[in-house]
PDB file of C-alpha atoms and ligand atoms in Angstrom:
ATOM      1  CA  UNK A   1       2.717  17.602   1.585  1.00 94.00           C
ATOM      2  CA  UNK A   2       5.753  17.637   3.825  1.00 97.00           C
ATOM      3  CA  UNK A   3       8.241  14.824   3.317  1.00 97.00           C
ATOM      4  CA  UNK A   4       6.272  13.143   0.489  1.00 98.00           C
ATOM      5  CA  UNK A   5       8.351  12.492  -2.654  1.00 98.00           C
ATOM      6  CA  UNK A   6       8.773   9.863  -5.280  1.00 98.00           C
ATOM      7  CA  UNK A   7      11.825   8.757  -7.269  1.00 98.00           C
ATOM      8  CA  UNK A   8      13.238   5.750  -9.144  1.00 98.00           C
ATOM      9  CA  UNK A   9      15.240   3.448  -6.864  1.00 95.00           C
ATOM     10  CA  UNK A  10      18.852   4.684  -6.798  1.00 92.00           C
ATOM     11  CA  UNK A  11      17.827   7.835  -8.732  1.00 96.00           C
ATOM     12  CA  UNK A  12      16.751  11.354  -8.116  1.00 98.00           C
ATOM     13  CA  UNK A  13      13.245  12.618  -7.242  1.00 98.00           C
ATOM     14  CA  UNK A  14      11.520  13.280 -10.509  1.00 97.00           C
ATOM     15  CA  UNK A  15      11.308  16.880 -11.499  1.00 94.00           C
ATOM     16  CA  UNK A  16      10.310  18.704 -14.664  1.00 93.00           C
ATOM     17  CA  UNK A  17       9.346  22.122 -16.217  1.00 95.00           C
ATOM     18  CA  UNK A  18       5.704  21.349 -16.808  1.00 95.00           C
ATOM     19  CA  UNK A  19       2.767  19.390 -15.307  1.00 93.00           C
ATOM     20  CA  UNK A  20       3.088  16.349 -17.622  1.00 95.00           C
ATOM     21  CA  UNK A  21       4.301  13.317 -15.763  1.00 96.00           C
ATOM     22  CA  UNK A  22       4.729   9.739 -17.218  1.00 97.00           C
ATOM     23  CA  UNK A  23       2.803   8.170 -20.106  1.00 97.00           C
ATOM     24  CA  UNK A  24       0.309   6.028 -18.349  1.00 96.00           C
ATOM     25  CA  UNK A  25       2.110   2.789 -19.172  1.00 97.00           C
ATOM     26  CA  UNK A  26       2.398   0.013 -16.635  1.00 96.00           C
ATOM     27  CA  UNK A  27       6.171  -0.229 -17.339  1.00 97.00           C
ATOM     28  CA  UNK A  28       6.886   3.446 -16.985  1.00 98.00           C
ATOM     29  CA  UNK A  29       8.426   4.410 -13.631  1.00 98.00           C
ATOM     30  CA  UNK A  30       7.460   8.047 -13.753  1.00 98.00           C
ATOM     31  CA  UNK A  31       3.968   6.851 -14.149  1.00 98.00           C
ATOM     32  CA  UNK A  32       4.468   4.582 -11.104  1.00 98.00           C
ATOM     33  CA  UNK A  33       5.370   7.750  -9.091  1.00 98.00           C
ATOM     34  CA  UNK A  34       2.131   9.453 -10.344  1.00 98.00           C
ATOM     35  CA  UNK A  35       0.169   6.477  -9.075  1.00 98.00           C
ATOM     36  CA  UNK A  36       2.157   6.394  -5.786  1.00 98.00           C
ATOM     37  CA  UNK A  37       1.691  10.085  -5.197  1.00 98.00           C
ATOM     38  CA  UNK A  38      -2.040   9.950  -6.049  1.00 97.00           C
ATOM     39  CA  UNK A  39      -2.398   7.079  -3.703  1.00 98.00           C
ATOM     40  CA  UNK A  40      -0.595   8.541  -0.681  1.00 98.00           C
ATOM     41  CA  UNK A  41      -2.025  11.994  -1.058  1.00 98.00           C
ATOM     42  CA  UNK A  42      -5.582  10.406  -1.263  1.00 98.00           C
ATOM     43  CA  UNK A  43      -4.747   8.462   1.961  1.00 98.00           C
ATOM     44  CA  UNK A  44      -3.564  11.708   3.631  1.00 98.00           C
ATOM     45  CA  UNK A  45      -6.828  13.437   2.700  1.00 98.00           C
ATOM     46  CA  UNK A  46      -8.888  10.501   3.976  1.00 98.00           C
ATOM     47  CA  UNK A  47      -6.954  10.437   7.257  1.00 98.00           C
ATOM     48  CA  UNK A  48      -7.790  14.090   7.819  1.00 98.00           C
ATOM     49  CA  UNK A  49     -11.436  13.992   6.749  1.00 98.00           C
ATOM     50  CA  UNK A  50     -12.549  10.685   8.068  1.00 98.00           C
ATOM     51  CA  UNK A  51     -10.255  10.107  11.100  1.00 97.00           C
ATOM     52  CA  UNK A  52      -9.036  13.645  12.101  1.00 98.00           C
ATOM     53  CA  UNK A  53      -5.429  12.397  11.722  1.00 98.00           C
ATOM     54  CA  UNK A  54      -2.833  15.078  10.620  1.00 98.00           C
ATOM     55  CA  UNK A  55      -0.704  13.475   7.858  1.00 98.00           C
ATOM     56  CA  UNK A  56       0.695  10.024   7.552  1.00 98.00           C
ATOM     57  CA  UNK A  57       2.730  10.231  10.716  1.00 98.00           C
ATOM     58  CA  UNK A  58      -0.061  12.059  12.755  1.00 97.00           C
ATOM     59  CA  UNK A  59       1.964  15.236  13.125  1.00 98.00           C
ATOM     60  CA  UNK A  60       1.648  16.700   9.622  1.00 98.00           C
ATOM     61  CA  UNK A  61       4.422  14.657   7.977  1.00 98.00           C
ATOM     62  CA  UNK A  62       4.874  11.794   5.492  1.00 98.00           C
ATOM     63  CA  UNK A  63       7.643   9.756   4.096  1.00 98.00           C
ATOM     64  CA  UNK A  64       9.397   9.328   0.749  1.00 98.00           C
ATOM     65  CA  UNK A  65       8.746   6.631  -1.818  1.00 98.00           C
ATOM     66  CA  UNK A  66      10.834   4.754  -4.453  1.00 98.00           C
ATOM     67  CA  UNK A  67       9.645   2.878  -7.430  1.00 98.00           C
ATOM     68  CA  UNK A  68      11.292   0.391  -9.796  1.00 98.00           C
ATOM     69  CA  UNK A  69      12.385  -2.212  -7.323  1.00 98.00           C
ATOM     70  CA  UNK A  70      13.327  -5.310  -9.329  1.00 97.00           C
ATOM     71  CA  UNK A  71      11.250  -7.634  -7.225  1.00 97.00           C
ATOM     72  CA  UNK A  72       7.696  -8.884  -7.210  1.00 97.00           C
ATOM     73  CA  UNK A  73       7.167  -7.059  -3.903  1.00 97.00           C
ATOM     74  CA  UNK A  74       6.598  -3.766  -2.115  1.00 98.00           C
ATOM     75  CA  UNK A  75       7.694  -2.820   1.370  1.00 98.00           C
ATOM     76  CA  UNK A  76       7.984  -0.272   4.174  1.00 98.00           C
ATOM     77  CA  UNK A  77      11.485  -0.215   5.731  1.00 97.00           C
ATOM     78  CA  UNK A  78      10.738   1.993   8.775  1.00 96.00           C
ATOM     79  CA  UNK A  79      11.430   5.353   7.025  1.00 98.00           C
ATOM     80  CA  UNK A  80      10.326   5.039   3.410  1.00 98.00           C
ATOM     81  CA  UNK A  81       8.261   2.956   0.981  1.00 98.00           C
ATOM     82  CA  UNK A  82       9.590   0.884  -2.040  1.00 98.00           C
ATOM     83  CA  UNK A  83       7.456  -0.464  -4.796  1.00 98.00           C
ATOM     84  CA  UNK A  84       8.380  -3.355  -7.327  1.00 98.00           C
ATOM     85  CA  UNK A  85       6.345  -4.903 -10.158  1.00 98.00           C
ATOM     86  CA  UNK A  86       4.165  -7.779 -11.175  1.00 98.00           C
ATOM     87  CA  UNK A  87       5.647 -11.058 -11.918  1.00 97.00           C
ATOM     88  CA  UNK A  88       5.058 -10.668 -15.677  1.00 97.00           C
ATOM     89  CA  UNK A  89       6.723  -7.204 -15.288  1.00 97.00           C
ATOM     90  CA  UNK A  90       3.723  -5.472 -17.125  1.00 97.00           C
ATOM     91  CA  UNK A  91       2.495  -3.509 -14.075  1.00 97.00           C
ATOM     92  CA  UNK A  92       4.133  -1.634 -11.259  1.00 98.00           C
ATOM     93  CA  UNK A  93       2.907  -2.540  -7.752  1.00 98.00           C
ATOM     94  CA  UNK A  94       1.545   0.954  -7.223  1.00 98.00           C
ATOM     95  CA  UNK A  95      -2.176   0.475  -7.111  1.00 98.00           C
ATOM     96  CA  UNK A  96      -3.965   2.605  -4.528  1.00 98.00           C
ATOM     97  CA  UNK A  97      -4.430  -0.102  -2.124  1.00 98.00           C
ATOM     98  CA  UNK A  98      -0.910  -1.326  -2.204  1.00 98.00           C
ATOM     99  CA  UNK A  99       0.413   2.245  -1.806  1.00 98.00           C
ATOM    100  CA  UNK A 100      -1.911   2.854   1.107  1.00 98.00           C
ATOM    101  CA  UNK A 101      -0.959  -0.510   2.498  1.00 98.00           C
ATOM    102  CA  UNK A 102       2.745   0.387   2.633  1.00 98.00           C
ATOM    103  CA  UNK A 103       2.065   3.897   4.046  1.00 98.00           C
ATOM    104  CA  UNK A 104      -0.330   2.122   6.431  1.00 98.00           C
ATOM    105  CA  UNK A 105       2.826   0.532   8.076  1.00 97.00           C
ATOM    106  CA  UNK A 106       4.005   4.114   8.604  1.00 97.00           C
ATOM    107  CA  UNK A 107       0.645   4.905  10.255  1.00 97.00           C
ATOM    108  CA  UNK A 108       1.036   1.808  12.467  1.00 96.00           C
ATOM    109  CA  UNK A 109       4.608   2.612  13.352  1.00 95.00           C
ATOM    110  CA  UNK A 110       3.728   6.226  14.379  1.00 95.00           C
ATOM    111  CA  UNK A 111       0.702   5.309  16.404  1.00 93.00           C
ATOM    112  CA  UNK A 112       0.766   4.554  20.178  1.00 87.00           C
ATOM    113  CA  UNK A 113       0.655   0.762  20.573  1.00 81.00           C
ATOM    114  CA  UNK A 114       1.953   0.130  17.102  1.00 73.00           C
ATOM    115  CA  UNK A 115       5.543  -0.800  17.966  1.00 71.00           C
ATOM    116  CA  UNK A 116       6.063  -4.416  19.102  1.00 76.00           C
ATOM    117  CA  UNK A 117       7.401  -7.643  18.070  1.00 83.00           C
ATOM    118  CA  UNK A 118       6.254 -11.187  17.172  1.00 88.00           C
ATOM    119  CA  UNK A 119       3.870 -12.525  14.549  1.00 91.00           C
ATOM    120  CA  UNK A 120       0.674 -11.401  16.336  1.00 92.00           C
ATOM    121  CA  UNK A 121       1.928  -7.740  16.349  1.00 93.00           C
ATOM    122  CA  UNK A 122       3.160  -8.327  12.834  1.00 95.00           C
ATOM    123  CA  UNK A 123      -0.238  -9.605  11.818  1.00 95.00           C
ATOM    124  CA  UNK A 124      -1.806  -6.485  13.282  1.00 95.00           C
ATOM    125  CA  UNK A 125       0.713  -4.387  11.349  1.00 96.00           C
ATOM    126  CA  UNK A 126      -0.153  -6.182   8.081  1.00 97.00           C
ATOM    127  CA  UNK A 127      -3.827  -5.855   8.760  1.00 97.00           C
ATOM    128  CA  UNK A 128      -3.521  -2.168   9.452  1.00 97.00           C
ATOM    129  CA  UNK A 129      -1.938  -1.875   5.979  1.00 98.00           C
ATOM    130  CA  UNK A 130      -4.757  -3.795   4.323  1.00 98.00           C
ATOM    131  CA  UNK A 131      -7.425  -1.794   6.189  1.00 98.00           C
ATOM    132  CA  UNK A 132      -5.895   1.531   5.291  1.00 98.00           C
ATOM    133  CA  UNK A 133      -5.619   0.255   1.677  1.00 98.00           C
ATOM    134  CA  UNK A 134      -9.267  -0.663   1.580  1.00 98.00           C
ATOM    135  CA  UNK A 135     -10.568   2.529   3.126  1.00 98.00           C
ATOM    136  CA  UNK A 136      -8.431   4.683   0.919  1.00 98.00           C
ATOM    137  CA  UNK A 137      -9.903   2.920  -2.168  1.00 98.00           C
ATOM    138  CA  UNK A 138     -13.347   3.551  -0.555  1.00 98.00           C
ATOM    139  CA  UNK A 139     -12.518   7.311   0.000  1.00 98.00           C
ATOM    140  CA  UNK A 140     -11.393   7.672  -3.594  1.00 98.00           C
ATOM    141  CA  UNK A 141     -14.370   5.774  -4.876  1.00 98.00           C
ATOM    142  CA  UNK A 142     -12.780   5.738  -8.346  1.00 97.00           C
ATOM    143  CA  UNK A 143     -14.864   4.229 -11.089  1.00 96.00           C
ATOM    144  CA  UNK A 144     -11.702   2.729 -12.572  1.00 93.00           C
ATOM    145  CA  UNK A 145     -10.759   1.037  -9.315  1.00 94.00           C
ATOM    146  CA  UNK A 146     -13.995   0.426  -7.468  1.00 96.00           C
ATOM    147  CA  UNK A 147     -13.860   0.042  -3.614  1.00 97.00           C
ATOM    148  CA  UNK A 148     -13.508  -3.505  -2.454  1.00 98.00           C
ATOM    149  CA  UNK A 149     -12.081  -5.777   0.219  1.00 98.00           C
ATOM    150  CA  UNK A 150      -9.501  -7.335  -1.969  1.00 98.00           C
ATOM    151  CA  UNK A 151      -5.761  -6.583  -1.799  1.00 98.00           C
ATOM    152  CA  UNK A 152      -3.762  -5.814  -4.862  1.00 97.00           C
ATOM    153  CA  UNK A 153      -6.427  -6.833  -7.386  1.00 96.00           C
ATOM    154  CA  UNK A 154      -5.276  -4.113  -9.772  1.00 95.00           C
ATOM    155  CA  UNK A 155      -1.610  -5.212  -9.672  1.00 95.00           C
ATOM    156  CA  UNK A 156      -2.455  -8.941 -10.245  1.00 95.00           C
ATOM    157  CA  UNK A 157       0.974  -9.476  -8.676  1.00 95.00           C
ATOM    158  CA  UNK A 158       1.547 -13.175  -9.540  1.00 93.00           C
ATOM    159  CA  UNK A 159      -1.177 -13.596 -12.240  1.00 94.00           C
ATOM    160  CA  UNK A 160      -3.808 -15.007  -9.800  1.00 94.00           C
ATOM    161  CA  UNK A 161      -5.687 -11.806  -9.002  1.00 96.00           C
ATOM    162  CA  UNK A 162      -5.739 -10.355  -5.498  1.00 97.00           C
ATOM    163  CA  UNK A 163      -2.972 -11.516  -3.023  1.00 97.00           C
ATOM    164  CA  UNK A 164      -5.429 -11.411  -0.102  1.00 97.00           C
ATOM    165  CA  UNK A 165      -9.206 -11.455   0.417  1.00 98.00           C
ATOM    166  CA  UNK A 166     -10.140  -9.448   3.603  1.00 98.00           C
ATOM    167  CA  UNK A 167     -13.718 -10.668   3.611  1.00 97.00           C
ATOM    168  CA  UNK A 168     -12.719 -14.414   3.382  1.00 98.00           C
ATOM    169  CA  UNK A 169      -8.948 -14.724   3.848  1.00 98.00           C
ATOM    170  CA  UNK A 170      -9.142 -18.582   3.157  1.00 98.00           C
ATOM    171  CA  UNK A 171      -9.724 -17.803  -0.489  1.00 97.00           C
ATOM    172  CA  UNK A 172      -5.909 -17.931  -0.481  1.00 96.00           C
ATOM    173  CA  UNK A 173      -4.995 -21.428   0.371  1.00 94.00           C
ATOM    174  CA  UNK A 174      -3.579 -21.811   3.898  1.00 94.00           C
ATOM    175  CA  UNK A 175      -4.799 -18.424   5.187  1.00 97.00           C
ATOM    176  CA  UNK A 176      -6.990 -18.782   8.223  1.00 97.00           C
ATOM    177  CA  UNK A 177     -10.376 -16.998   8.568  1.00 98.00           C
ATOM    178  CA  UNK A 178     -10.411 -17.009  12.383  1.00 97.00           C
ATOM    179  CA  UNK A 179      -8.324 -16.263  15.307  1.00 95.00           C
ATOM    180  CA  UNK A 180      -6.736 -19.189  17.097  1.00 95.00           C
ATOM    181  CA  UNK A 181      -3.838 -19.971  19.419  1.00 95.00           C
ATOM    182  CA  UNK A 182      -1.607 -20.596  16.406  1.00 95.00           C
ATOM    183  CA  UNK A 183      -1.879 -16.985  15.172  1.00 94.00           C
ATOM    184  CA  UNK A 184       1.202 -15.871  17.289  1.00 93.00           C
ATOM    185  CA  UNK A 185       3.308 -18.153  15.060  1.00 95.00           C
ATOM    186  CA  UNK A 186       1.432 -17.604  11.857  1.00 96.00           C
ATOM    187  CA  UNK A 187       3.065 -15.769   8.910  1.00 96.00           C
ATOM    188  CA  UNK A 188       2.239 -12.126   9.355  1.00 96.00           C
ATOM    189  CA  UNK A 189       0.302 -11.520   6.049  1.00 96.00           C
ATOM    190  CA  UNK A 190      -1.765 -14.585   6.823  1.00 97.00           C
ATOM    191  CA  UNK A 191      -2.273 -13.639  10.379  1.00 96.00           C
ATOM    192  CA  UNK A 192      -3.565 -10.329   9.083  1.00 96.00           C
ATOM    193  CA  UNK A 193      -6.990 -11.573   8.071  1.00 96.00           C
ATOM    194  CA  UNK A 194      -8.248 -12.677  11.588  1.00 95.00           C
TER     195      UNK A 194
HETATM  196 ZN1  LIG B 201       2.693  -5.050   4.486  1.00 63.32          ZN
END
């Protein structure tokens, strides 16, 4: 898939002579790339089969990914995705919904109307990530990661389960369930729920 690749941060794209990659451990970065590539390739297939979109960028292309960020975080920087780890450092933040969320920012950026500024636009950007994360999970319908409307439940980022609940955002303290005049000044991940 054009322009899709995965590497450790500050390292080279993984390569090898056979089709054995990683060891399945939550602390193994080659395994994190296996998860990342499975996630983004599944998202790519979903986009084509369910939405008629050609690739992540809509014109047959994708973007590179890096793993091993030494932060309890993951992000899209405008041209690539980067994935860190859980607070207890036992799992990489490369579950399918998190990977599809970060590449969802790429979808947002490469879709008319996606570019913009302010927290309301930022909330739409974050919700686009969460929505594409959820529908990619539903497309995969994996018995080991059953489809849901929770964000990051598999990563358990800070030891408290999902980081967001799409079906009831207020399950995270302080996150609003409904739109209000304060959304344009609400933190973007919290604004994503409404
Ligand atoms: Zn995001």
